[in-house]
Amino acid sequence: MCKYLHYTLLWDVLLFTLITVINAQNLPETVASGTLYEYLVNELFNYGTPRGMQEDTVILDTDMSQNGSTQCQQDVNQMMLDLSQGQMYALNMLDASGKPPPGILQGNIRWIGRYDLCRDIKASLTQRDFNGRYCLTMSTAVNKSRTLLPEIGVCVPNSCSADVVNQLILSGVLGTDVLDIPKYNPNTICITDPEYSAGAIAALCICSILGLLIVGGTGISVFKYLRKTIFSTDEDDKDGILNQSATQSGDSNRTESENMKDTVKGLGVIENTLSCFCAITNGRKILAIQKSGPYSHLAALNGIRVLSMFWLILFHTHQFIPEFTDNPHEVTSVYQRFSGQVIANLTATLSVDSFFVLSGMLVTYLTLNKLEKRAGQLNWAVFYFHRFWRLTPVYMIIIMLWATMRPYFTNGPLYWTMNIDYPIDNCRKYWWTNLLYINNLYPYYLHEGCMTWGWYLANDMQFYIISSLIIYFLYRYSKIGYAIIGALMTACFTSLVVVYMKYDLRKNPEQLDKLITLTYIRPWSRINSYLIGMIVGYVLYEMPRKRWKISKLGALLGWCCAIATGLGTVYGLYRTPQGHSQTKPEAVFYGTVCRTLWASAVGWVAFACAIGKGGPVNSILSWSAFAPLAKLTYCTYLLHPILLEVYYRSSVTPFHYTDYNMVYIFLGNLVLSFAAAYIMSVCAEAPFMALEKLILPTKGSSPPDKKQSSETSKLLQDSDHTLKKIYIK
């Protein structure tokens, strides 16, 4: 560390001298050569290089360029020579290379230089021209030393490959005595603009087809509206519906407009399908607010869902940023604050348990009501297909984009601080596990899978499949249903106790990956929150039938318990970042019950608001503005990690962590995530949901062909209503 500080002081002195000379010369194209520039060349390019190596460095041997040296060697020799003569392009290449910055003691080990400056450099020389090429050197420890390993940006001629640059670093030419070569292995990556792969081209073609469907579906509505305004009479247009009845069949004098309207009325399969992709209709449905209906008493669930998504985005905004900051120690110090507990790794993930509670509650309550209306009969195949169709199309589209288009989303030094191929390689190997919703079981570790945050969807689908058995018994034989829920919760608690007893992070921090795998993504470790939701849904269903009532005192007691439980769960580990070491029993107890306790608190809030005992909390959570946002939470969950990574990795310099900066970053991520989710929902999620209504028959409905016509007519009617407003305005 003292060595790093020594080089920092050296760079400060040398750069001050360089700036002084440049200012004195008014930035000439060529600065007079002299001992100052020889010193700058020797010190800036060979800072920390052992003096014995400098005389033996073959790349600086001018005879090499005359004896068959590679083009890279020749260009580097020329650059070094021009640097000694004060050529501006050479000075820019030197300036664009990484140097030890301030804040090393705060963890600032990313000496990445100026990526954009290096890429803009163009050297026009007598012999040949070349451009600047940015390379990033990252080091890995051969032994398990705890020494900091910096990442250093190097600007070299574009004729140099990564292997050659790596050899220059190993030989000490580019001045890396900061890296002790016998102990560390430098690995150099030279950034190039990626070419479009076959997968990327295929993804673009699929997106183009989807775009054509959207244009076609929207165009149908526009075309029909325009045709209606041209050929229809005022009497035909009095209710604004496209599919008006034609004139009576007994009328032999049919006009051309009437014949055209009859043609419009005959909707075919293709037209039905295209109508589902109408962007105007789908966008209007997403933004619609339904203030009344059979399930209006569940409006508070929208607020819980949206606020939980806000919390999750806040957590990921902080979780992703440490590797992109120049003061990562400041980021970790945030967790020592009382307010920082809401973004701590364990407590912030409780937001996901809120989604499990809501999912279990809704599927139980809604399915039990359907069973009652249909005398206990339910098409369970449709039950499963509905869930699969609801989640999968947009999920697969986003996986496709993530796996194939990721290299083209952004480019820069921070983008290359990790292996960019691993998400693509993982998705090529394991995309089918996401399709089958088993990616929380295989591959074994979370980071080995495709689109790692998809573990939640796998758990949710598996719980949904299990829920059908539980719901059936709750409806038919409630005691057996209770027994199944109790057995599953006992199994979940048992598995957590065993894992936390076996793995102790206090003694073996390297076991973190295994602990996360066994306690965070496995279904038997997370099912309790879903089961709590199912219990709430069942009690809500039974209340009017059993005429259960909760007194004001009972409601007050419930709220007090829920608040105490929720706060205790979130802030229960506050002393740990302050230096208090958890005992083994404390760690086992908290890890085992924290998620179940949080789920119970959320379940009470949802239950109390649904039965009218929510008071001001219900008024806030039932705010009508939450309704359209709640419809976007699924796509927001899928997209926001992608947007976060693209934003962080597109920066050409590290971020500086401050509270104010994080507020702006969080709000920007929040708005852009929901905006992107709206676009994705209009283009992919809503169309497939509309297609489901055309595909799946429902009991007691009209025949499929008539139902398709009715559904399509309604879609077109909605489109025309929206278009009419647009044209009037």
XYZ file of C-alpha atoms in Angstrom:
729
model
C 0.000 0.000 0.000
C 2.874 2.372 0.765
C 4.222 1.550 -2.696
C 0.920 2.698 -4.227
C 1.033 5.976 -2.282
C 4.600 6.548 -3.425
C 3.555 6.243 -7.060
C 0.604 8.529 -6.473
C 2.925 11.296 -5.226
C 5.266 10.669 -8.149
C 2.414 11.006 -10.639
C 1.205 14.224 -9.031
C 4.609 15.849 -9.362
C 5.196 14.637 -12.904
C 1.736 15.564 -14.177
C 2.008 19.016 -12.607
C 5.304 19.489 -14.419
C 3.774 18.221 -17.681
C 0.785 20.575 -17.405
C 3.069 23.507 -16.613
C 5.204 22.888 -19.690
C 2.173 22.416 -21.963
C 0.571 25.600 -20.695
C 3.820 27.485 -21.159
C 4.010 26.314 -24.773
C 0.300 27.015 -25.485
C -0.336 23.409 -26.559
C 1.925 23.242 -29.643
C 1.805 20.313 -32.007
C 5.401 19.510 -31.203
C 7.073 20.422 -27.931
C 10.790 20.880 -27.889
C 12.596 17.783 -26.771
C 14.955 17.825 -23.825
C 15.809 16.192 -20.575
C 12.362 16.926 -19.134
C 10.617 14.763 -21.733
C 13.204 12.035 -21.479
C 12.493 12.025 -17.769
C 8.742 11.941 -18.380
C 9.110 9.034 -20.788
C 11.321 7.090 -18.417
C 9.225 7.755 -15.348
C 5.673 7.873 -16.662
C 5.937 4.807 -18.815
C 8.241 2.908 -16.510
C 7.037 4.003 -13.108
C 8.013 1.359 -10.656
C 9.744 -0.807 -13.301
C 12.962 -2.291 -11.942
C 15.854 -0.321 -13.352
C 17.610 -3.489 -14.402
C 14.789 -4.301 -16.778
C 14.798 -0.984 -18.556
C 18.048 -1.591 -20.357
C 16.930 -5.084 -21.406
C 13.487 -4.120 -22.696
C 13.490 -5.301 -26.290
C 10.443 -3.308 -27.311
C 12.369 -0.066 -26.851
C 15.343 -1.303 -28.821
C 15.323 0.828 -31.967
C 17.157 -1.911 -33.866
C 14.173 -4.210 -33.475
C 12.087 -2.246 -35.944
C 14.832 -2.827 -38.512
C 15.074 -6.560 -37.874
C 11.576 -7.874 -38.581
C 9.822 -6.588 -35.485
C 6.047 -6.901 -35.356
C 3.904 -3.965 -36.371
C 2.918 -3.413 -32.762
C 6.565 -3.157 -31.725
C 7.252 -0.667 -34.477
C 4.240 1.459 -33.555
C 5.105 1.442 -29.863
C 8.700 2.402 -30.646
C 7.413 5.254 -32.808
C 5.001 6.346 -30.087
C 7.791 6.366 -27.494
C 10.006 8.365 -29.801
C 7.264 10.867 -30.561
C 6.503 11.150 -26.875
C 10.086 12.179 -26.193
C 9.653 14.816 -28.894
C 6.412 16.135 -27.447
C 4.015 14.974 -30.165
C 0.479 15.694 -29.010
C -1.011 12.320 -30.016
C 1.667 10.546 -27.963
C 1.010 12.799 -24.985
C -2.714 12.014 -25.306
C -1.993 8.293 -25.344
C 0.075 8.713 -22.224
C -2.653 10.858 -20.663
C -5.343 8.292 -21.517
C -3.504 5.477 -19.755
C -4.353 4.612 -16.172
C -2.396 6.029 -13.247
C -2.640 5.559 -9.478
C -5.437 7.915 -8.349
C -6.253 9.307 -4.916
C -8.437 7.260 -2.597
C -6.417 4.045 -2.738
C -6.948 3.541 0.984
C -10.694 3.736 0.307
C -10.446 0.866 -2.162
C -9.878 2.854 -5.373
C -7.947 0.257 -7.353
C -9.498 0.905 -10.772
C -6.889 2.933 -12.599
C -8.738 2.769 -15.877
C -7.579 6.004 -17.495
C -9.706 7.639 -20.184
C -11.335 5.141 -22.499
C -13.021 7.718 -24.748
C -9.854 9.808 -25.100
C -7.820 6.772 -26.148
C -10.363 5.668 -28.740
C -10.425 9.149 -30.312
C -6.655 9.325 -30.852
C -5.535 9.239 -34.485
C -1.822 9.312 -35.250
C -0.957 10.570 -38.764
C 2.695 9.693 -39.314
C 5.021 9.586 -42.272
C 5.453 5.820 -42.268
C 1.868 4.808 -41.434
C -1.196 5.901 -39.537
C -2.655 4.199 -36.490
C -5.369 4.824 -33.918
C -5.452 4.468 -30.185
C -6.589 1.175 -28.734
C -7.735 0.840 -25.155
C -6.662 -2.216 -23.178
C -7.470 -3.115 -19.598
C -5.148 -5.179 -17.433
C -6.637 -7.140 -14.565
C -4.598 -9.286 -12.205
C -5.287 -12.445 -10.271
C -3.321 -13.638 -7.288
C -1.263 -16.782 -7.735
C -1.138 -17.237 -3.979
C -3.963 -16.263 -1.635
C -2.398 -12.960 -0.669
C -4.754 -10.238 0.533
C -2.892 -7.565 -1.460
C -5.107 -5.245 -3.507
C -5.009 -5.987 -7.225
C -5.489 -2.887 -9.363
C -7.074 -2.761 -12.803
C -4.979 -0.593 -15.114
C -6.034 0.925 -18.416
C -3.377 1.174 -21.131
C -3.630 3.129 -24.378
C -1.579 1.506 -27.146
C -1.554 1.547 -30.962
C -4.392 -0.437 -32.510
C -1.896 -2.832 -34.086
C -1.253 -4.332 -30.640
C -3.160 -7.389 -29.564
C -4.041 -8.300 -26.016
C -1.336 -10.976 -25.909
C 1.340 -8.513 -26.994
C 0.203 -5.920 -24.474
C 0.251 -8.591 -21.797
C 3.851 -9.417 -22.710
C 4.761 -5.737 -22.538
C 3.307 -5.605 -19.049
C 5.073 -8.778 -17.976
C 8.367 -7.413 -19.289
C 7.811 -4.145 -17.425
C 7.760 -1.921 -20.505
C 4.416 -0.388 -19.662
C 5.437 0.270 -16.101
C 3.640 -2.173 -13.842
C 5.978 -2.727 -10.965
C 2.875 -2.041 -8.910
C 2.057 -5.639 -9.853
C 4.585 -8.050 -8.397
C 4.934 -10.343 -11.411
C 5.978 -13.481 -9.509
C 2.844 -13.197 -7.362
C 0.214 -11.954 -9.812
C -0.881 -12.980 -13.275
C -1.877 -9.995 -15.412
C -4.689 -10.664 -17.839
C -5.186 -8.070 -20.543
C -8.303 -7.398 -22.593
C -8.202 -5.018 -25.536
C -11.589 -3.509 -26.272
C -12.975 -3.815 -29.774
C -16.385 -3.150 -31.233
C -18.140 -6.526 -31.378
C -19.522 -7.820 -34.647
C -23.075 -9.071 -34.831
C -23.276 -12.768 -34.117
C -25.723 -15.198 -35.677
C -27.709 -15.223 -32.450
C -27.925 -11.441 -32.417
C -29.117 -11.375 -36.016
C -31.737 -14.021 -35.240
C -32.911 -12.016 -32.221
C -33.224 -8.884 -34.347
C -35.247 -10.819 -36.915
C -37.629 -12.084 -34.229
C -38.006 -8.577 -32.838
C -38.668 -7.316 -36.349
C -41.423 -9.896 -36.820
C -42.928 -8.868 -33.494
C -42.725 -5.249 -34.598
C -44.542 -6.074 -37.840
C -47.297 -7.789 -35.866
C -47.673 -4.698 -33.704
C -47.747 -2.430 -36.739
C -50.244 -4.737 -38.414
C -52.507 -4.954 -35.376
C -52.418 -1.222 -34.813
C -52.887 -0.595 -38.523
C -56.072 -2.670 -38.567
C -57.638 -0.431 -35.955
C -56.550 2.739 -37.741
C -57.685 1.429 -41.132
C -61.087 0.336 -39.832
C -61.643 3.615 -38.096
C -60.802 5.589 -41.228
C -62.997 3.336 -43.386
C -65.839 3.703 -40.934
C -65.632 7.488 -41.032
C -65.658 7.482 -44.839
C -68.383 4.963 -45.655
C -70.657 4.748 -42.618
C -73.672 6.936 -41.968
C -74.366 8.828 -38.773
C -76.978 6.232 -37.812
C -74.476 3.396 -38.228
C -71.873 5.271 -36.203
C -74.009 6.335 -33.315
C -72.302 4.025 -30.803
C -68.833 4.178 -32.307
C -68.470 0.433 -32.906
C -66.775 -0.877 -36.026
C -68.785 -4.055 -36.407
C -72.163 -2.517 -37.030
C -74.828 -4.759 -38.497
C -75.220 -4.511 -42.192
C -78.464 -3.436 -43.713
C -81.219 -6.020 -43.632
C -80.767 -8.983 -45.933
C -84.053 -8.289 -47.657
C -82.722 -5.061 -49.101
C -81.692 -5.807 -52.673
C -80.232 -2.345 -53.313
C -76.974 -2.754 -51.366
C -74.457 0.031 -51.662
C -70.728 -0.385 -52.038
C -70.147 0.944 -48.517
C -72.534 -1.656 -47.079
C -70.750 -4.460 -48.922
C -67.420 -3.201 -47.585
C -68.790 -3.115 -44.047
C -69.924 -6.726 -44.412
C -66.409 -7.607 -45.511
C -64.988 -5.871 -42.453
C -67.417 -7.806 -40.285
C -66.066 -11.152 -41.445
C -63.082 -11.377 -39.191
C -60.692 -14.198 -39.911
C -58.120 -15.935 -37.776
C -55.269 -13.747 -38.999
C -57.205 -10.588 -38.293
C -58.152 -11.856 -34.840
C -54.520 -12.566 -34.061
C -53.235 -9.242 -35.351
C -55.833 -7.388 -33.322
C -54.260 -8.766 -30.152
C -51.061 -6.870 -30.987
C -52.725 -3.466 -31.283
C -50.462 -1.102 -29.344
C -53.249 1.416 -28.731
C -55.569 -1.121 -27.151
C -52.853 -2.786 -25.086
C -51.461 0.503 -23.864
C -54.921 1.685 -22.890
C -55.622 -1.513 -20.962
C -52.417 -1.179 -18.968
C -53.162 2.406 -17.983
C -56.821 1.740 -17.202
C -57.905 2.119 -13.577
C -60.821 -0.008 -12.403
C -62.267 1.503 -9.249
C -65.130 -0.939 -8.846
C -65.618 -4.650 -9.352
C -65.918 -7.946 -7.491
C -62.319 -7.705 -6.261
C -62.048 -3.985 -5.596
C -61.501 -4.742 -1.895
C -58.077 -6.146 -2.885
C -56.867 -2.812 -4.286
C -54.315 -2.456 -1.480
C -52.380 -5.344 -2.985
C -51.406 -3.030 -5.845
C -49.682 -0.701 -3.413
C -47.885 -3.548 -1.642
C -46.683 -4.918 -4.965
C -45.462 -1.560 -6.288
C -43.729 -0.481 -3.067
C -42.036 -3.880 -2.831
C -40.722 -3.374 -6.359
C -39.464 0.092 -5.379
C -37.625 -1.511 -2.468
C -36.116 -4.217 -4.669
C -34.837 -1.676 -7.205
C -33.366 0.401 -4.358
C -31.575 -2.671 -3.070
C -30.178 -3.648 -6.466
C -29.117 -0.060 -7.146
C -26.873 -0.274 -4.086
C -25.934 -3.922 -4.513
C -24.561 -3.510 -8.038
C -22.594 -0.299 -7.539
C -19.593 -1.226 -5.290
C -17.601 -2.749 -8.153
C -18.079 0.446 -10.191
C -17.087 3.040 -7.577
C -13.818 4.710 -6.679
C -14.712 4.553 -2.958
C -16.184 1.081 -2.338
C -15.334 1.277 1.369
C -17.800 4.157 1.659
C -20.504 1.942 0.167
C -19.963 -0.764 2.764
C -19.983 1.792 5.574
C -23.591 2.665 4.664
C -24.711 -0.656 6.131
C -23.488 0.473 9.539
C -26.159 3.155 9.667
C -29.573 2.490 11.113
C -31.176 3.651 7.863
C -28.816 1.422 5.898
C -30.515 -1.721 7.167
C -33.243 -1.399 4.537
C -30.647 -2.011 1.801
C -28.603 -4.665 3.602
C -28.171 -7.908 1.679
C -30.390 -10.070 3.861
C -33.115 -7.671 4.941
C -33.639 -6.027 1.540
C -34.321 -9.396 -0.053
C -37.423 -9.613 2.109
C -39.100 -7.590 -0.635
C -39.152 -10.766 -2.720
C -41.001 -12.566 0.072
C -43.711 -9.910 -0.232
C -44.271 -11.077 -3.810
C -44.514 -14.689 -2.637
C -47.156 -13.703 -0.083
C -49.246 -11.837 -2.658
C -48.943 -14.652 -5.183
C -50.022 -17.319 -2.713
C -52.866 -15.182 -1.406
C -54.311 -14.354 -4.814
C -54.091 -17.825 -6.324
C -55.813 -19.316 -3.276
C -58.530 -16.712 -2.908
C -59.394 -16.441 -6.601
C -59.272 -20.186 -7.276
C -61.488 -20.995 -4.289
C -64.050 -18.488 -5.533
C -63.973 -20.084 -8.983
C -64.459 -23.528 -7.479
C -67.448 -22.288 -5.544
C -69.062 -20.708 -8.603
C -68.510 -23.864 -10.659
C -69.621 -26.352 -8.022
C -66.107 -27.600 -7.366
C -65.270 -28.170 -11.033
C -62.158 -26.609 -12.539
C -60.135 -27.329 -15.648
C -56.766 -27.895 -14.014
C -54.992 -28.156 -17.367
C -56.168 -24.634 -18.154
C -55.137 -23.640 -14.622
C -51.534 -24.641 -15.347
C -51.477 -23.418 -18.931
C -52.699 -19.993 -17.887
C -49.747 -19.527 -15.558
C -47.212 -20.813 -18.059
C -48.614 -18.653 -20.854
C -48.827 -15.642 -18.566
C -45.130 -15.757 -17.630
C -43.231 -17.460 -20.418
C -43.472 -15.492 -23.707
C -42.154 -12.179 -22.403
C -39.668 -14.078 -20.180
C -38.199 -15.889 -23.178
C -38.058 -12.704 -25.235
C -36.056 -10.930 -22.543
C -33.736 -13.932 -22.140
C -33.200 -13.903 -25.893
C -32.260 -10.223 -25.835
C -30.053 -10.620 -22.768
C -28.201 -13.640 -24.130
C -27.608 -12.371 -27.660
C -27.664 -8.563 -27.564
C -25.818 -7.890 -24.330
C -22.438 -7.111 -25.972
C -24.115 -4.399 -28.066
C -25.984 -2.648 -25.262
C -22.904 -0.782 -24.078
C -19.134 -0.705 -24.271
C -16.442 0.751 -22.066
C -13.776 -0.043 -19.484
C -16.235 -0.850 -16.696
C -18.090 -3.173 -19.039
C -14.934 -5.243 -19.458
C -14.071 -5.600 -15.772
C -15.871 -8.941 -15.904
C -16.028 -11.753 -18.433
C -18.714 -10.555 -20.827
C -19.112 -14.011 -22.330
C -20.337 -15.734 -19.196
C -24.004 -14.615 -19.442
C -24.063 -15.620 -23.104
C -22.360 -18.952 -22.476
C -24.580 -19.695 -19.488
C -27.725 -18.917 -21.443
C -26.603 -21.080 -24.351
C -26.126 -23.975 -21.930
C -29.019 -23.504 -19.546
C -31.759 -21.433 -21.198
C -33.976 -24.523 -21.209
C -33.877 -24.619 -17.407
C -35.551 -21.196 -17.400
C -38.132 -22.414 -19.887
C -38.936 -25.400 -17.660
C -38.713 -23.261 -14.500
C -36.115 -25.456 -12.829
C -33.251 -22.932 -12.886
C -33.391 -22.702 -9.095
C -32.383 -26.368 -8.946
C -30.026 -26.744 -11.906
C -27.294 -25.650 -12.379
C -26.279 -25.945 -8.767
C -24.992 -22.436 -8.023
C -26.939 -19.280 -8.709
C -24.208 -17.538 -10.711
C -23.935 -20.473 -13.113
C -27.444 -20.040 -14.497
C -28.965 -17.917 -17.232
C -30.378 -14.549 -16.128
C -29.771 -15.318 -12.480
C -32.644 -13.266 -11.085
C -35.027 -15.687 -12.798
C -34.726 -17.951 -9.734
C -37.798 -16.194 -8.323
C -39.941 -17.180 -11.309
C -38.871 -20.812 -10.971
C -39.890 -20.844 -7.315
C -43.162 -19.086 -8.036
C -44.056 -21.563 -10.791
C -43.198 -24.549 -8.605
C -45.258 -23.149 -5.737
C -48.122 -22.517 -8.155
C -48.051 -26.163 -9.231
C -48.057 -27.339 -5.617
C -50.830 -24.894 -4.713
C -53.389 -26.738 -6.842
C -53.171 -29.780 -4.565
C -53.421 -27.660 -1.429
C -56.339 -25.619 -2.786
C -58.227 -28.750 -3.774
C -57.976 -30.184 -0.274
C -58.751 -26.838 1.347
C -61.944 -26.751 -0.684
C -62.917 -30.407 -0.256
C -61.265 -31.515 2.976
C -59.953 -28.500 4.811
C -58.219 -30.479 7.570
C -56.084 -32.316 5.053
C -55.225 -28.969 3.475
C -54.144 -27.649 6.876
C -52.009 -30.755 7.414
C -50.248 -30.336 4.055
C -49.474 -26.687 4.787
C -48.184 -27.575 8.258
C -45.996 -30.370 6.917
C -44.460 -28.149 4.228
C -43.741 -25.350 6.701
C -42.130 -27.806 9.098
C -39.950 -29.172 6.300
C -38.911 -25.637 5.349
C -37.940 -24.750 8.935
C -36.056 -28.012 9.326
C -34.030 -27.526 6.143
C -33.062 -23.997 7.182
C -31.983 -25.069 10.656
C -29.830 -27.868 9.238
C -28.151 -25.573 6.690
C -27.448 -22.748 9.138
C -26.106 -25.218 11.678
C -23.780 -26.753 9.109
C -22.428 -23.613 7.428
C -20.915 -20.922 9.620
C -19.833 -17.815 7.697
C -18.013 -16.505 10.740
C -15.466 -19.298 10.378
C -15.692 -20.023 6.651
C -16.638 -16.903 4.632
C -15.859 -18.799 1.418
C -18.998 -20.873 2.011
C -21.208 -17.896 1.151
C -22.056 -19.186 -2.340
C -23.224 -22.503 -0.974
C -25.216 -20.857 1.802
C -26.965 -18.557 -0.689
C -27.731 -21.524 -2.906
C -29.273 -23.583 -0.128
C -31.150 -20.851 1.741
C -32.018 -18.267 -0.909
C -33.003 -19.944 -4.175
C -34.054 -23.466 -3.243
C -37.846 -23.909 -3.143
C -37.866 -25.822 0.146
C -36.148 -22.819 1.756
C -38.551 -20.181 0.437
C -41.966 -21.846 0.377
C -43.041 -20.597 3.807
C -43.766 -17.088 2.536
C -45.971 -18.522 -0.204
C -47.778 -20.732 2.300
C -48.425 -17.723 4.557
C -50.071 -16.060 1.564
C -52.203 -19.140 0.940
C -53.351 -19.120 4.559
C -54.340 -15.460 4.261
C -56.213 -16.175 1.011
C -58.080 -19.081 2.557
C -59.085 -17.111 5.677
C -60.246 -14.242 3.475
C -62.340 -16.691 1.467
C -63.878 -18.297 4.534
C -64.673 -15.121 6.484
C -68.059 -14.307 4.897
C -69.040 -17.975 4.883
C -68.108 -18.647 8.509
C -69.194 -15.140 9.491
C -65.919 -14.494 11.217
C -65.468 -10.969 12.535
C -62.524 -9.078 13.953
C -63.169 -6.500 16.649
C -61.454 -3.140 16.782
C -59.298 -4.358 19.648
C -58.345 -7.455 17.673
C -57.468 -5.335 14.640
C -55.362 -2.989 16.796
C -53.532 -5.946 18.314
C -52.934 -7.380 14.846
C -51.477 -4.111 13.600
C -49.209 -3.783 16.628
C -47.893 -7.310 16.134
C -47.387 -6.788 12.397
C -45.498 -3.515 12.880
C -43.318 -4.947 15.631
C -42.601 -8.080 13.595
C -41.778 -6.156 10.441
C -39.456 -3.686 12.164
C -37.814 -6.425 14.194
C -37.128 -8.416 11.042
C -35.627 -5.493 9.117
C -33.601 -3.998 11.954
C -32.902 -7.158 13.932
C -29.322 -7.330 12.618
C -28.511 -3.657 13.229
C -25.832 -4.452 15.798
C -23.991 -6.833 13.478
C -22.466 -4.123 11.200
C -21.552 -2.234 14.374
C -19.153 -5.002 15.342
C -21.413 -7.302 17.347
C -20.662 -10.873 16.387
C -23.719 -13.073 16.225
C -23.661 -16.204 18.272
C -24.435 -19.472 16.548
C -27.958 -19.714 18.044
C -28.711 -16.119 17.032
C -27.608 -16.718 13.453
C -29.596 -19.939 13.176
C -32.731 -18.437 14.710
C -32.753 -15.270 12.599
C -31.924 -17.054 9.359
C -34.649 -19.620 9.971
C -37.597 -17.409 10.939
C -36.908 -13.968 9.444
C -38.669 -14.558 6.134
C -41.653 -16.286 7.698
C -42.057 -13.444 10.189
C -41.855 -10.840 7.450
C -44.377 -12.763 5.354
C -46.723 -12.846 8.334
C -46.474 -9.073 8.728
C -47.169 -8.472 5.035
C -49.983 -11.009 5.115
C -51.666 -9.130 7.953
C -51.433 -5.811 6.078
C -53.027 -7.353 2.986
C -55.688 -9.127 5.050
C -56.591 -6.120 7.201
C -56.909 -3.840 4.176
C -59.088 -6.402 2.383
C -61.599 -6.652 5.254
C -61.786 -2.915 5.874
C -59.472 -2.747 8.901
C -56.643 -0.960 7.122
C -57.544 2.642 7.950
C -55.102 5.187 6.462
C -52.754 2.388 5.397
C -55.450 1.004 3.121
C -56.124 4.479 1.715
C -52.458 4.847 0.796
C -51.978 1.356 -0.612
C -55.245 1.556 -2.577
C -54.217 4.762 -4.338
C -55.478 4.478 -7.900
C -52.079 5.437 -9.365
C -50.676 2.137 -8.088
C -53.045 0.138 -10.311
C -51.277 0.655 -13.673
C -47.852 0.423 -12.030
C -48.826 -2.899 -10.462
C -49.540 -4.295 -13.934
C -45.954 -3.453 -14.895
C -44.159 -5.019 -11.944
C -43.542 -8.343 -13.709
C -41.735 -6.772 -16.662
C -40.052 -4.325 -14.294
C -38.652 -7.223 -12.289
C -37.250 -8.818 -15.442
C -35.798 -5.650 -16.950
C -34.447 -3.511 -14.122
C -31.250 -5.562 -13.475
C -30.422 -5.286 -17.183
C -30.908 -1.519 -17.175
C -28.831 -1.177 -14.010
C -25.929 -3.110 -15.453
C -26.060 -1.281 -18.778
C -26.037 2.070 -16.977
C -23.198 1.229 -14.619
C -21.028 -0.436 -17.236
C -21.520 2.307 -19.821
C -19.648 4.832 -17.684
C -16.100 5.627 -18.801
C -15.026 6.548 -15.269
C -15.826 4.980 -11.891
C -18.740 6.380 -9.911
C -18.203 8.268 -6.689
C -20.599 7.079 -4.025
C -22.495 9.739 -2.094
C -26.018 9.776 -0.724
C -27.128 12.463 -3.170
C -25.676 10.627 -6.162
C -27.458 7.446 -5.124
C -30.781 9.267 -4.785
C -30.509 10.495 -8.371
C -29.343 7.121 -9.653
C -32.153 5.305 -7.848
C -34.861 7.655 -9.102
C -33.515 7.420 -12.635
C -33.403 3.635 -12.493
C -36.907 3.551 -11.057
C -38.443 5.699 -13.786
C -36.560 4.065 -16.654
C -37.335 0.556 -15.381
C -41.074 1.182 -15.332
C -40.913 3.007 -18.674
C -39.084 0.084 -20.268
C -41.540 -2.305 -18.622
C -44.445 -0.388 -20.168
C -42.929 -0.717 -23.635
C -42.208 -4.412 -23.125
C -45.680 -5.022 -21.741
C -47.362 -3.292 -24.681
C -45.201 -5.096 -27.226
C -44.943 -8.588 -25.725
C -46.798 -9.258 -22.478
C -50.237 -7.803 -23.260
C -50.497 -9.274 -26.799
C -49.929 -12.815 -25.546
C -52.400 -12.295 -22.727
C -54.947 -11.218 -25.338
C -54.107 -14.266 -27.443
C -54.826 -16.477 -24.456
C -58.413 -15.223 -24.383
C -58.813 -16.310 -27.984
C -57.178 -19.687 -27.425
C -58.581 -20.868 -24.118
C -62.283 -21.741 -23.914
C -64.095 -21.015 -20.665
C -66.956 -23.021 -19.221
C -70.338 -21.649 -20.134
C -68.983 -19.431 -22.873
C -69.997 -19.347 -26.488
C -68.297 -21.639 -29.001
C -64.654 -20.826 -29.758
C -65.333 -19.195 -33.115
C -68.018 -16.943 -31.686
C -65.914 -16.171 -28.640
C -62.982 -15.215 -30.837
C -65.216 -12.902 -32.830
C -66.602 -11.378 -29.639
C -63.179 -10.902 -28.074
C -61.758 -9.392 -31.234
C -64.729 -7.118 -31.654
C -64.206 -5.843 -28.132
C -60.512 -5.297 -28.806
C -61.297 -3.372 -31.952
C -64.011 -1.426 -30.210
C -61.530 -0.359 -27.552
C -59.048 0.617 -30.245
C -61.636 2.673 -32.110
C -62.713 4.401 -28.937
C -59.101 5.382 -28.260
C -58.448 6.396 -31.840
C -61.585 8.519 -31.900
C -60.303 10.476 -28.939
C -56.976 10.966 -30.674
C -58.541 12.180 -33.917
C -60.962 14.496 -32.144
C -58.096 16.071 -30.262
